[in-house]
Amino acid sequence: MDVQMDVKTNQYTGTQELVYTNNSPDTLTRVFYHLYYNAFQPGSMMDVRSRTIADPDRRVGDRISKLKSDEIGYLHAKSLTMNGKPVQFKEVETILEVTLPEPILPNTSTTFQMEFEGQVPLQIRRSGRDSEEGVRYSMSQWYPKMANYDEQGWHANPYIGREFYGIWGDFDVKITIDKTYVLGGTGYLQNPNEIGHGYEDEGVKVPEPKGNTLTWHFVAPQVHDFMWGADYKYKHDKVQMDNGITVHHFYIPGPKTTENWEKLKEYTPKAISYMSQRFGQYPYKQFSVVQGGDGGMEYAMSTLITGERNLASLVGVMVHELAHSWFHGVLASNESLYPWMDEGFTSYASGWTMSNIFQENANPNRGSYSGYYRLALSGLEEPMSTHSDHYHTNQAYSSAAYSKGAVFLAQLGYVIGEEARDRGMLRYFNTWKFKHPNVNDLVRIMEKESGIELDWYKEYFVSTTKTIDYGIKEVMASGDNTEITLERIGLMPMPIDLVITYKDGSQESIYMPLVIMRGEKPQEKGTPVRIHTDPWPWTNLSKTLVLTKPFGSIKSVEIDPSKRMADVHQENNKKEF
Ligand SMILES: [Zn+2]
């Protein structure tokens, strides 16, 4: 792409050459492009949805409906050809519907040439100009972006404000803009010694630009999105990591930013190192943290975050958006269909990363569990298999995607054991990077890694809103033995770890896997010795165990003291004597 940005009108023009390879076995007669900026216009689907949803996002509310003509966003195709032949196209708000003059056969490539023009909207949600913190340009979802065609067909969702899905590509982008502006975002700058602005090699004297503009040339291999932030006030910090990765920070210096952004230079490299070791090697040569947008949002090799935060909040949002690089960036599951596989797994990973960076020992996912419990008991829950645009409320969407999605992985450690789950996460990344995995792909990896069947876990926890509730019904003496009766009250079955604590302080456990698991998790490190394994068929609502210990020696009996099983009513999980 070659783009000219006018910083006075906030309008831009560009050309795009797209070499599209049809890797599917299907013949394509149509293609679709996303034109996201057209959502920022009064009366758009995003505007109507934002005003009529039961619990509006306060960042959007009715703001789109009030945009004036020089504040709206737009993105229009001016011309389009396919292999040099003119192509018919029709703009339907945020989607360009394209009828091809000739089909694209399987395993062939075709070249599209487009001229386009756009206007950057006043910043409403994620992207836009002149953010609350005074950042001039947060340029995300700004270019005509080919929709993805995969084994489920086209994904040409209209943009109503939530989640993205794109095709892998090698990007080559030239941006011409006023010479005072500093740019940061996706990609590797190809002409750093011409541009300067903190990109130049050490000791290089950057020549004064001849005109009023500079042309920034970026390349970004194997990404599915391209974002850039731009401001003439940005300070650009560069940190070189030992492993060859460069970390860039861009922020507007001031009393609310400078001190904490200075400290951030220590945390971003630390987080990249931890995430790489725990979840798979970060595959790019740079990561850029750019002040902009309206909170935090992930992009290829980069993030846009608001910058006027206390240190804990600044590190927290950086870690969250960085963790997206693994799930949104590199695995890139369809976020519209499986938002929980991105936001949930990101929340899970950022919880672990934060607790590692700040040396905390408490359960890193405790916040996700409480979020899920609130959702499950609210009456608003919808299955995680819901398309992100189609949740009835923002609350049901965000609690399912962020909290329940994180619990899916944290709780998986309870089902198959932490070690198998952790090995599985690395194998998942290494097997499925750059391939858009779906939930079945993940579950199959975890089955292979653990030797345990997990289809039931996926069905119940992802496709339904059934909840987990087990309880201890009765503990009673039976001669020299003790009889323990447990009950399943909730509709979702789970394997049970039952821990018995004796009056002498010792502990033992009884493990009750589900028959449908066709396997057992190994004894976990640091857990009480397992004296007994006894499957519990899911059809049976109660189970009675005989413990060959006198009732008088028992201090307490407890279901899952690790609290990794997401039991929505914990009060019946423990009996003390
Ligand atoms: Zn996120």
Coordinates of C-alpha atoms and ligand atoms in Angstrom, one line a residue:
M1 CA 0.0 0.0 0.0
D2 CA 1.1 3.5 -0.7
V3 CA -0.8 6.2 1.4
Q4 CA -0.8 10.0 1.6
M5 CA -2.1 11.4 4.8
D6 CA -3.2 15.1 5.0
V7 CA -2.9 16.1 8.7
K8 CA -5.0 19.3 8.1
T9 CA -8.1 17.6 6.7
N10 CA -7.5 14.2 8.4
Q11 CA -8.2 12.6 5.0
Y12 CA -6.0 10.2 3.1
T13 CA -5.7 8.6 -0.3
G14 CA -4.0 5.4 -1.1
T15 CA -3.4 2.6 -3.6
Q16 CA -3.4 -1.1 -2.7
E17 CA -1.9 -4.0 -4.7
L18 CA -3.1 -7.2 -3.2
V19 CA -1.8 -10.6 -4.5
Y20 CA -4.5 -13.0 -3.3
T21 CA -3.8 -16.7 -3.2
N22 CA -6.8 -19.0 -3.0
N23 CA -5.5 -21.8 -0.7
S24 CA -9.0 -23.4 -0.5
P25 CA -10.3 -26.3 -2.6
D26 CA -13.1 -24.0 -3.8
T27 CA -13.6 -21.8 -6.8
L28 CA -14.3 -18.2 -5.7
T29 CA -16.6 -16.0 -7.7
R30 CA -16.9 -13.2 -5.2
V31 CA -14.6 -11.5 -2.6
F32 CA -15.4 -9.1 0.2
Y33 CA -13.4 -6.2 1.7
H34 CA -13.9 -4.7 5.1
L35 CA -14.3 -0.9 5.1
Y36 CA -14.4 -0.4 8.9
Y37 CA -14.3 3.4 9.0
N38 CA -17.8 3.6 7.4
A39 CA -19.1 2.4 10.8
F40 CA -18.4 5.8 12.2
Q41 CA -21.4 7.6 10.6
P42 CA -24.8 8.5 12.1
G43 CA -27.3 5.7 11.4
S44 CA -24.7 3.0 10.8
M45 CA -25.3 -0.5 12.2
M46 CA -22.6 0.2 14.8
D47 CA -24.3 3.5 15.7
V48 CA -27.8 1.9 16.1
R49 CA -26.5 -1.1 18.0
S50 CA -24.4 1.1 20.3
R51 CA -27.5 3.1 21.2
T52 CA -30.1 0.3 21.5
I53 CA -28.2 -2.5 23.3
A54 CA -29.5 -2.9 26.9
D55 CA -26.2 -1.9 28.5
P56 CA -24.4 0.5 26.1
D57 CA -20.6 0.8 26.1
R58 CA -20.0 4.2 27.7
R59 CA -17.1 4.9 25.3
V60 CA -19.6 4.8 22.3
G61 CA -23.1 5.5 23.6
D62 CA -24.8 8.0 21.2
R63 CA -21.5 9.7 20.1
I64 CA -21.6 8.3 16.6
S65 CA -25.0 9.8 16.0
K66 CA -23.7 13.2 16.7
L67 CA -20.6 13.2 14.4
K68 CA -20.5 16.1 11.9
S69 CA -19.3 15.7 8.3
D70 CA -15.7 16.5 9.1
E71 CA -15.8 14.2 12.1
I72 CA -17.3 11.0 10.6
G73 CA -15.1 8.2 9.3
Y74 CA -15.3 6.9 5.8
L75 CA -13.4 4.6 3.5
H76 CA -14.3 4.2 -0.1
A77 CA -12.9 2.2 -3.0
K78 CA -12.4 4.6 -6.0
S79 CA -11.5 1.9 -8.5
L80 CA -10.7 -1.8 -8.5
T81 CA -9.2 -4.2 -11.0
M82 CA -8.5 -7.9 -11.0
N83 CA -5.5 -8.9 -13.2
G84 CA -5.9 -5.5 -15.0
K85 CA -9.6 -6.0 -15.7
P86 CA -12.2 -3.7 -14.2
V87 CA -14.3 -5.3 -11.4
Q88 CA -17.8 -4.6 -10.3
F89 CA -18.1 -3.6 -6.6
K90 CA -20.8 -2.4 -4.3
E91 CA -20.3 -0.7 -1.0
V92 CA -22.7 -2.0 1.7
E93 CA -21.7 0.2 4.6
T94 CA -18.7 -1.5 6.2
I95 CA -18.4 -4.3 3.5
L96 CA -17.4 -4.0 -0.1
E97 CA -19.1 -6.7 -2.1
V98 CA -17.1 -7.6 -5.1
T99 CA -18.3 -9.7 -8.1
L100 CA -15.3 -11.1 -10.0
P101 CA -15.0 -10.9 -13.8
E102 CA -13.4 -14.3 -13.7
P103 CA -13.3 -17.0 -10.9
I104 CA -10.3 -17.5 -8.7
L105 CA -9.5 -21.2 -9.0
P106 CA -8.1 -23.3 -6.2
N107 CA -4.3 -22.9 -5.7
T108 CA -4.0 -19.9 -8.0
S109 CA -3.1 -16.3 -7.3
T110 CA -4.7 -13.2 -8.6
T111 CA -3.8 -9.5 -8.3
F112 CA -6.2 -6.8 -7.2
Q113 CA -5.4 -3.1 -7.7
M114 CA -7.5 -0.6 -5.7
E115 CA -7.5 3.1 -5.3
F116 CA -9.1 4.3 -2.1
E117 CA -9.8 7.3 0.0
G118 CA -10.6 7.8 3.6
Q119 CA -11.3 10.2 6.4
V120 CA -10.1 9.4 9.9
P121 CA -13.1 9.7 12.3
L122 CA -13.0 11.6 15.6
Q123 CA -11.8 8.9 18.0
I124 CA -14.9 7.1 19.2
R125 CA -13.9 3.5 19.7
R126 CA -10.3 2.1 19.3
S127 CA -9.4 3.9 16.1
G128 CA -9.6 7.6 15.2
R129 CA -8.1 11.0 15.5
D130 CA -7.6 13.3 18.5
S131 CA -8.1 10.9 21.4
E132 CA -9.0 12.1 24.9
E133 CA -5.3 12.1 25.7
G134 CA -4.5 14.2 22.7
V135 CA -3.0 11.6 20.4
R136 CA -3.6 12.8 16.8
Y137 CA -3.8 9.5 15.0
S138 CA -4.7 5.9 16.2
M139 CA -4.8 4.3 12.8
S140 CA -6.3 0.8 13.1
Q141 CA -8.9 -0.8 10.9
W142 CA -8.1 2.0 8.5
Y143 CA -7.4 0.3 5.1
P144 CA -9.5 -1.8 2.8
K145 CA -9.0 -5.3 4.3
M146 CA -9.9 -8.5 2.4
A147 CA -12.2 -10.6 4.5
N148 CA -11.2 -14.1 5.3
Y149 CA -12.5 -17.2 3.5
D150 CA -11.8 -20.4 5.4
E151 CA -13.3 -23.9 5.8
Q152 CA -16.5 -22.2 7.0
G153 CA -16.7 -19.9 4.0
W154 CA -16.6 -16.1 3.9
H155 CA -16.5 -14.1 7.1
A156 CA -17.8 -10.7 5.8
N157 CA -19.3 -9.5 9.1
P158 CA -20.5 -6.0 9.2
Y159 CA -18.5 -4.0 11.7
I160 CA -20.6 -3.1 14.7
G161 CA -17.8 -2.6 17.1
R162 CA -16.5 -5.9 18.2
E163 CA -13.7 -8.3 17.2
F164 CA -11.7 -9.0 14.0
Y165 CA -10.5 -11.8 11.8
G166 CA -8.1 -11.4 8.9
I167 CA -6.0 -13.2 6.4
W168 CA -2.2 -13.7 6.7
G169 CA -0.1 -11.6 4.5
D170 CA 3.2 -10.0 3.9
F171 CA 2.6 -6.2 4.2
D172 CA 4.7 -3.6 2.4
V173 CA 3.3 -0.1 3.4
K174 CA 4.5 3.4 2.5
I175 CA 3.0 6.3 4.5
T176 CA 3.6 9.8 3.5
I177 CA 2.9 12.3 6.2
D178 CA 3.9 15.7 7.6
K179 CA 7.6 15.5 8.5
T180 CA 7.1 16.4 12.2
Y181 CA 5.0 13.3 12.9
V182 CA 6.5 10.2 14.7
L183 CA 5.0 6.9 13.6
G184 CA 5.0 3.6 15.5
G185 CA 3.0 0.3 15.1
T186 CA 3.2 -2.8 13.0
G187 CA 6.2 -3.7 10.9
Y188 CA 9.9 -3.0 10.5
L189 CA 10.9 0.4 9.3
Q190 CA 13.0 0.1 6.1
N191 CA 14.5 3.6 5.9
P192 CA 15.4 4.4 9.5
N193 CA 18.4 6.5 8.7
E194 CA 16.3 8.7 6.3
I195 CA 13.5 9.0 8.8
G196 CA 15.3 9.5 12.1
H197 CA 12.7 10.2 14.9
G198 CA 14.6 7.8 17.2
Y199 CA 14.7 4.9 14.6
E200 CA 18.1 5.9 13.2
D201 CA 21.1 3.7 13.9
E202 CA 23.5 4.9 16.6
G203 CA 25.8 7.7 15.5
V204 CA 23.9 8.4 12.2
K205 CA 23.2 12.0 11.3
V206 CA 19.8 12.1 9.7
P207 CA 19.6 14.4 6.7
E208 CA 17.0 17.3 6.8
P209 CA 14.0 16.3 4.7
K210 CA 13.7 18.2 1.4
G211 CA 9.9 19.0 1.5
N212 CA 7.3 19.1 4.2
T213 CA 6.7 15.4 4.3
L214 CA 8.5 12.1 5.0
T215 CA 7.6 8.8 3.5
W216 CA 7.8 6.0 6.0
H217 CA 8.4 2.5 4.5
F218 CA 7.4 -0.5 6.6
V219 CA 7.4 -4.2 5.9
A220 CA 5.6 -6.7 8.1
P221 CA 5.8 -10.4 7.1
Q222 CA 3.2 -12.9 8.2
V223 CA 0.7 -10.6 9.9
H224 CA -3.1 -10.2 9.5
D225 CA -3.4 -6.6 10.3
F226 CA -1.4 -3.3 10.1
M227 CA -1.8 -0.5 12.6
W228 CA 0.1 2.8 13.1
G229 CA -0.1 5.5 15.6
A230 CA 1.2 9.0 14.8
D231 CA 1.7 12.2 16.7
Y232 CA 4.2 15.1 16.4
K233 CA 4.5 15.1 20.3
Y234 CA 5.5 11.4 20.7
K235 CA 8.6 10.5 22.5
H236 CA 10.1 7.4 21.0
D237 CA 12.1 5.0 23.3
K238 CA 13.9 2.0 22.0
V239 CA 15.0 -1.0 24.1
Q240 CA 17.1 -3.7 22.6
M241 CA 16.6 -7.2 24.1
D242 CA 19.3 -9.9 24.2
N243 CA 17.3 -12.2 21.9
G244 CA 17.3 -9.6 19.1
I245 CA 13.8 -8.3 19.7
T246 CA 13.5 -4.5 19.8
V247 CA 10.8 -2.9 22.1
H248 CA 9.5 0.5 21.0
H249 CA 7.5 2.8 23.3
F250 CA 5.7 5.9 21.9
Y251 CA 4.0 8.4 24.3
I252 CA 3.3 12.0 24.8
P253 CA 5.6 13.2 27.6
G254 CA 4.0 14.9 30.6
P255 CA 3.4 14.7 34.3
K256 CA 0.9 11.8 33.9
T257 CA 3.1 9.7 31.6
T258 CA 6.8 10.2 31.6
E259 CA 7.7 8.7 34.9
N260 CA 5.7 5.5 34.4
W261 CA 6.6 5.0 30.7
E262 CA 10.2 5.3 31.7
K263 CA 9.7 2.4 34.1
L264 CA 7.7 0.5 31.5
K265 CA 11.0 -0.1 29.7
E266 CA 11.9 -2.7 32.3
Y267 CA 8.5 -4.5 32.2
T268 CA 7.8 -4.9 28.4
P269 CA 11.0 -7.0 27.8
K270 CA 10.4 -9.0 31.0
A271 CA 6.9 -9.8 29.8
I272 CA 8.0 -10.8 26.3
S273 CA 10.6 -13.2 27.8
Y274 CA 8.2 -14.8 30.2
M275 CA 5.4 -15.2 27.7
S276 CA 7.9 -16.7 25.1
Q277 CA 9.1 -19.3 27.6
R278 CA 5.6 -20.2 28.9
F279 CA 3.5 -20.0 25.7
G280 CA 5.9 -20.2 22.8
Q281 CA 8.6 -18.0 21.2
Y282 CA 7.4 -14.5 20.1
P283 CA 8.1 -14.8 16.4
Y284 CA 8.6 -11.1 15.4
K285 CA 11.6 -8.8 15.6
Q286 CA 9.8 -5.9 17.3
F287 CA 7.0 -5.0 19.6
S288 CA 5.6 -1.5 19.9
V289 CA 3.6 0.0 22.8
V290 CA 1.9 3.1 21.4
Q291 CA -0.1 5.6 23.3
G292 CA -3.5 6.0 21.6
G293 CA -7.0 4.6 21.3
D294 CA -9.3 4.5 24.2
G295 CA -8.1 1.7 26.6
G296 CA -6.1 -1.1 25.2
M297 CA -6.3 -2.9 21.9
E298 CA -4.1 -5.5 20.3
Y299 CA -2.6 -5.3 16.8
A300 CA 0.1 -7.2 14.9
M301 CA 3.5 -6.6 16.6
S302 CA 2.0 -3.7 18.5
T303 CA -0.7 -2.3 20.8
L304 CA -2.5 1.0 21.2
I305 CA -3.1 1.9 24.9
T306 CA -4.2 4.9 26.8
G307 CA -1.1 6.2 28.5
E308 CA -2.1 8.4 31.5
R309 CA -2.2 5.6 34.1
N310 CA -0.6 4.6 37.3
L311 CA 2.3 2.1 36.9
A312 CA 0.3 -1.0 37.9
S313 CA -2.4 -0.2 35.4
L314 CA 0.1 0.7 32.7
V315 CA 2.0 -2.5 33.1
G316 CA -1.3 -4.5 33.4
V317 CA -2.7 -3.2 30.1
M318 CA 0.6 -3.6 28.3
V319 CA 0.9 -7.2 29.5
H320 CA -2.7 -7.9 28.5
E321 CA -2.3 -6.4 25.0
L322 CA 1.2 -8.1 24.6
A323 CA -0.3 -11.5 25.5
H324 CA -2.7 -11.0 22.6
S325 CA 0.3 -11.4 20.3
W326 CA 0.1 -15.1 21.0
F327 CA -3.6 -15.6 20.7
H328 CA -4.9 -12.8 18.4
G329 CA -1.6 -12.2 16.6
V330 CA 0.0 -15.6 15.9
L331 CA -2.7 -18.3 16.5
A332 CA -5.4 -15.9 15.3
S333 CA -8.5 -17.9 15.9
N334 CA -11.6 -16.3 14.5
E335 CA -12.3 -13.8 17.2
S336 CA -15.8 -13.1 16.0
L337 CA -16.8 -16.7 16.4
Y338 CA -14.5 -17.6 19.3
P339 CA -13.8 -14.4 21.2
W340 CA -13.1 -16.4 24.4
M341 CA -10.2 -18.2 22.6
D342 CA -8.6 -14.8 22.2
E343 CA -9.7 -12.6 25.1
G344 CA -10.1 -15.5 27.6
F345 CA -6.7 -17.1 26.8
T346 CA -5.1 -13.6 26.8
S347 CA -6.6 -12.9 30.3
Y348 CA -5.4 -16.3 31.5
A349 CA -1.8 -15.7 30.1
S350 CA -1.6 -12.1 31.4
G351 CA -2.7 -13.3 34.8
W352 CA 0.3 -15.7 34.9
T353 CA 2.6 -13.1 33.4
M354 CA 1.7 -10.4 36.0
S355 CA 2.1 -12.8 38.8
N356 CA 5.5 -13.8 37.5
I357 CA 6.6 -10.2 37.0
F358 CA 5.5 -9.0 40.4
Q359 CA 6.3 -12.3 42.2
E360 CA 2.8 -12.9 43.5
N361 CA 1.8 -16.4 44.8
A362 CA -1.9 -16.1 44.8
N363 CA -4.0 -17.8 42.1
P364 CA -3.3 -15.6 39.0
N365 CA -6.8 -16.3 37.6
R366 CA -8.9 -15.6 40.7
G367 CA -10.4 -12.5 39.1
S368 CA -11.5 -14.5 36.1
Y369 CA -13.2 -17.0 38.4
S370 CA -15.1 -14.3 40.3
G371 CA -16.1 -12.7 37.0
Y372 CA -17.5 -16.0 35.7
Y373 CA -19.4 -16.7 39.0
R374 CA -21.1 -13.3 38.7
L375 CA -22.1 -14.1 35.1
A376 CA -23.3 -17.6 35.9
L377 CA -25.5 -16.4 38.7
S378 CA -26.7 -13.2 36.9
G379 CA -29.3 -14.9 34.7
L380 CA -27.7 -13.1 31.7
E381 CA -25.3 -15.8 30.6
E382 CA -25.2 -17.0 27.0
P383 CA -23.1 -19.9 25.7
M384 CA -19.5 -19.1 24.7
S385 CA -20.3 -20.5 21.3
T386 CA -22.3 -17.3 20.6
H387 CA -20.9 -15.0 17.8
S388 CA -19.4 -12.0 19.5
D389 CA -21.6 -9.5 17.6
H390 CA -24.7 -11.4 18.6
Y391 CA -24.6 -11.5 22.4
H392 CA -27.7 -9.8 23.8
T393 CA -25.7 -7.7 26.3
N394 CA -22.2 -6.3 26.5
Q395 CA -21.9 -7.8 30.0
A396 CA -22.7 -11.3 28.8
Y397 CA -20.2 -10.9 26.0
S398 CA -17.4 -9.6 28.1
S399 CA -17.8 -11.9 31.1
A400 CA -18.0 -14.9 28.8
A401 CA -15.1 -13.9 26.5
Y402 CA -12.7 -12.6 29.2
S403 CA -13.6 -14.4 32.4
K404 CA -15.2 -17.7 31.4
G405 CA -12.7 -18.1 28.6
A406 CA -9.8 -17.8 31.1
V407 CA -11.5 -20.2 33.4
F408 CA -11.7 -22.7 30.5
L409 CA -7.9 -23.0 30.6
A410 CA -7.4 -22.6 34.4
Q411 CA -10.0 -25.3 35.1
L412 CA -8.5 -27.5 32.4
G413 CA -5.4 -27.7 34.7
Y414 CA -7.8 -29.3 37.3
V415 CA -9.2 -31.7 34.8
I416 CA -6.0 -33.0 33.1
G417 CA -3.4 -31.7 35.5
E418 CA -1.3 -28.5 35.4
E419 CA 1.6 -30.1 33.7
A420 CA -0.3 -31.6 30.8
R421 CA -2.2 -28.4 30.4
D422 CA 1.1 -26.4 30.3
R423 CA 2.7 -28.7 27.8
G424 CA -0.5 -28.6 25.8
M425 CA -0.4 -24.8 25.6
L426 CA 3.1 -24.9 24.1
R427 CA 2.2 -27.7 21.7
Y428 CA -1.0 -25.8 20.7
F429 CA 1.1 -22.8 19.8
N430 CA 3.7 -24.7 17.9
T431 CA 1.2 -26.8 16.0
W432 CA -1.3 -24.1 15.2
K433 CA 0.7 -20.9 14.9
F434 CA -0.3 -19.0 11.7
K435 CA -3.2 -21.4 11.0
H436 CA -6.4 -20.0 12.7
P437 CA -7.2 -22.9 15.1
N438 CA -10.8 -23.4 16.4
V439 CA -11.9 -25.0 19.6
N440 CA -11.7 -28.5 18.3
D441 CA -8.1 -28.0 17.3
L442 CA -7.3 -26.9 20.9
V443 CA -9.2 -29.7 22.5
R444 CA -7.6 -32.4 20.3
I445 CA -4.1 -31.1 21.4
M446 CA -5.1 -31.3 25.0
E447 CA -6.5 -34.8 24.5
K448 CA -3.3 -36.0 22.9
E449 CA -1.2 -34.4 25.6
S450 CA -3.2 -35.8 28.5
G451 CA -4.6 -39.1 27.2
I452 CA -8.0 -37.9 28.5
E453 CA -11.1 -37.5 26.4
L454 CA -12.3 -33.9 26.6
D455 CA -15.2 -33.6 24.2
W456 CA -17.7 -33.5 27.1
Y457 CA -15.7 -30.6 28.7
K458 CA -15.9 -28.6 25.5
E459 CA -19.6 -29.4 24.9
Y460 CA -20.8 -28.4 28.4
F461 CA -18.5 -25.5 29.1
V462 CA -18.4 -23.8 25.7
S463 CA -21.8 -24.7 24.1
T464 CA -24.1 -24.5 27.1
T465 CA -24.6 -22.4 30.2
K466 CA -24.9 -25.4 32.4
T467 CA -23.1 -24.8 35.7
I468 CA -21.0 -26.9 38.1
D469 CA -22.3 -27.5 41.6
Y470 CA -21.2 -30.5 43.7
G471 CA -21.8 -30.9 47.4
I472 CA -21.0 -33.0 50.4
K473 CA -24.4 -34.5 51.5
E474 CA -23.5 -36.6 54.4
V475 CA -20.5 -37.9 56.4
M476 CA -21.3 -40.6 58.9
A477 CA -19.8 -43.4 61.0
S478 CA -20.3 -46.9 59.8
G479 CA -18.8 -49.2 62.3
D480 CA -15.0 -48.6 62.3
N481 CA -15.4 -46.9 58.9
T482 CA -16.7 -43.6 57.6
E483 CA -19.3 -43.2 54.8
I484 CA -19.1 -40.1 52.7
T485 CA -22.0 -39.3 50.4
L486 CA -21.5 -36.7 47.6
E487 CA -24.1 -35.2 45.3
R488 CA -24.1 -33.6 41.9
I489 CA -26.5 -30.7 42.0
G490 CA -25.3 -28.7 38.9
L491 CA -26.0 -29.9 35.4
M492 CA -22.4 -30.1 34.3
P493 CA -20.5 -33.2 35.4
M494 CA -16.8 -32.9 36.5
P495 CA -14.1 -35.2 37.9
I496 CA -13.8 -34.7 41.7
D497 CA -10.8 -34.4 43.9
L498 CA -11.9 -35.0 47.5
V499 CA -9.5 -34.2 50.3
I500 CA -9.8 -35.6 53.8
T501 CA -8.0 -33.8 56.6
Y502 CA -7.4 -35.8 59.8
K503 CA -7.3 -34.5 63.3
D504 CA -3.5 -35.2 63.4
G505 CA -3.1 -32.7 60.5
S506 CA -2.4 -35.3 57.8
Q507 CA -4.3 -35.3 54.5
E508 CA -5.3 -37.9 51.9
S509 CA -7.3 -37.6 48.7
I510 CA -9.8 -39.6 46.8
Y511 CA -10.0 -39.1 43.0
M512 CA -13.2 -39.6 41.1
P513 CA -12.7 -39.2 37.3
L514 CA -15.7 -39.3 35.0
V515 CA -16.1 -42.6 33.1
I516 CA -16.4 -40.6 29.8
M517 CA -12.8 -39.2 30.4
R518 CA -11.4 -42.7 29.5
G519 CA -8.4 -41.8 31.6
E520 CA -7.1 -40.3 34.8
K521 CA -5.0 -37.3 35.6
P522 CA -1.8 -38.2 37.3
Q523 CA -1.2 -37.3 41.0
E524 CA -0.3 -33.6 40.9
K525 CA 2.8 -32.2 42.6
G526 CA 2.1 -30.8 46.1
T527 CA -1.3 -32.4 46.5
P528 CA -2.3 -34.9 49.2
V529 CA -1.5 -38.6 48.5
R530 CA -4.3 -40.2 46.5
I531 CA -5.5 -43.3 48.4
H532 CA -8.3 -44.3 46.1
T533 CA -9.4 -43.7 42.5
D534 CA -13.0 -44.5 41.8
P535 CA -14.8 -43.3 38.6
W536 CA -18.1 -41.5 39.1
P537 CA -20.5 -42.0 36.1
W538 CA -22.2 -38.7 35.1
T539 CA -25.6 -40.4 35.1
N540 CA -25.4 -40.9 38.9
L541 CA -26.5 -37.9 40.9
S542 CA -24.9 -39.1 44.1
K543 CA -22.0 -41.3 45.2
T544 CA -21.2 -42.9 48.5
L545 CA -17.6 -43.8 49.4
V546 CA -16.4 -45.9 52.3
L547 CA -13.3 -44.7 54.0
T548 CA -11.5 -47.2 56.2
K549 CA -10.9 -44.7 58.9
P550 CA -13.0 -44.0 62.0
F551 CA -15.3 -41.0 61.8
G552 CA -13.7 -39.6 65.0
S553 CA -10.3 -39.2 63.3
I554 CA -11.7 -36.8 60.6
K555 CA -11.4 -33.1 60.9
S556 CA -12.8 -32.1 57.5
V557 CA -13.8 -33.3 54.1
E558 CA -13.5 -31.0 51.1
I559 CA -14.2 -31.0 47.4
D560 CA -11.4 -29.4 45.4
P561 CA -9.5 -27.3 48.0
S562 CA -7.5 -25.9 45.0
K563 CA -10.7 -24.1 43.9
R564 CA -9.8 -24.6 40.3
M565 CA -13.1 -26.3 39.6
A566 CA -15.6 -23.6 38.8
D567 CA -18.2 -24.7 41.3
V568 CA -20.8 -21.9 41.4
H569 CA -21.9 -22.8 45.0
Q570 CA -18.8 -23.4 47.1
E571 CA -20.6 -23.3 50.4
N572 CA -21.6 -27.0 50.2
N573 CA -18.1 -28.1 49.2
K574 CA -16.7 -28.6 52.7
K575 CA -17.8 -30.2 56.0
E576 CA -15.9 -29.7 59.2
F577 CA -16.3 -31.8 62.4
Ligands
ZN1 ZN -7.9 -8.2 25.2

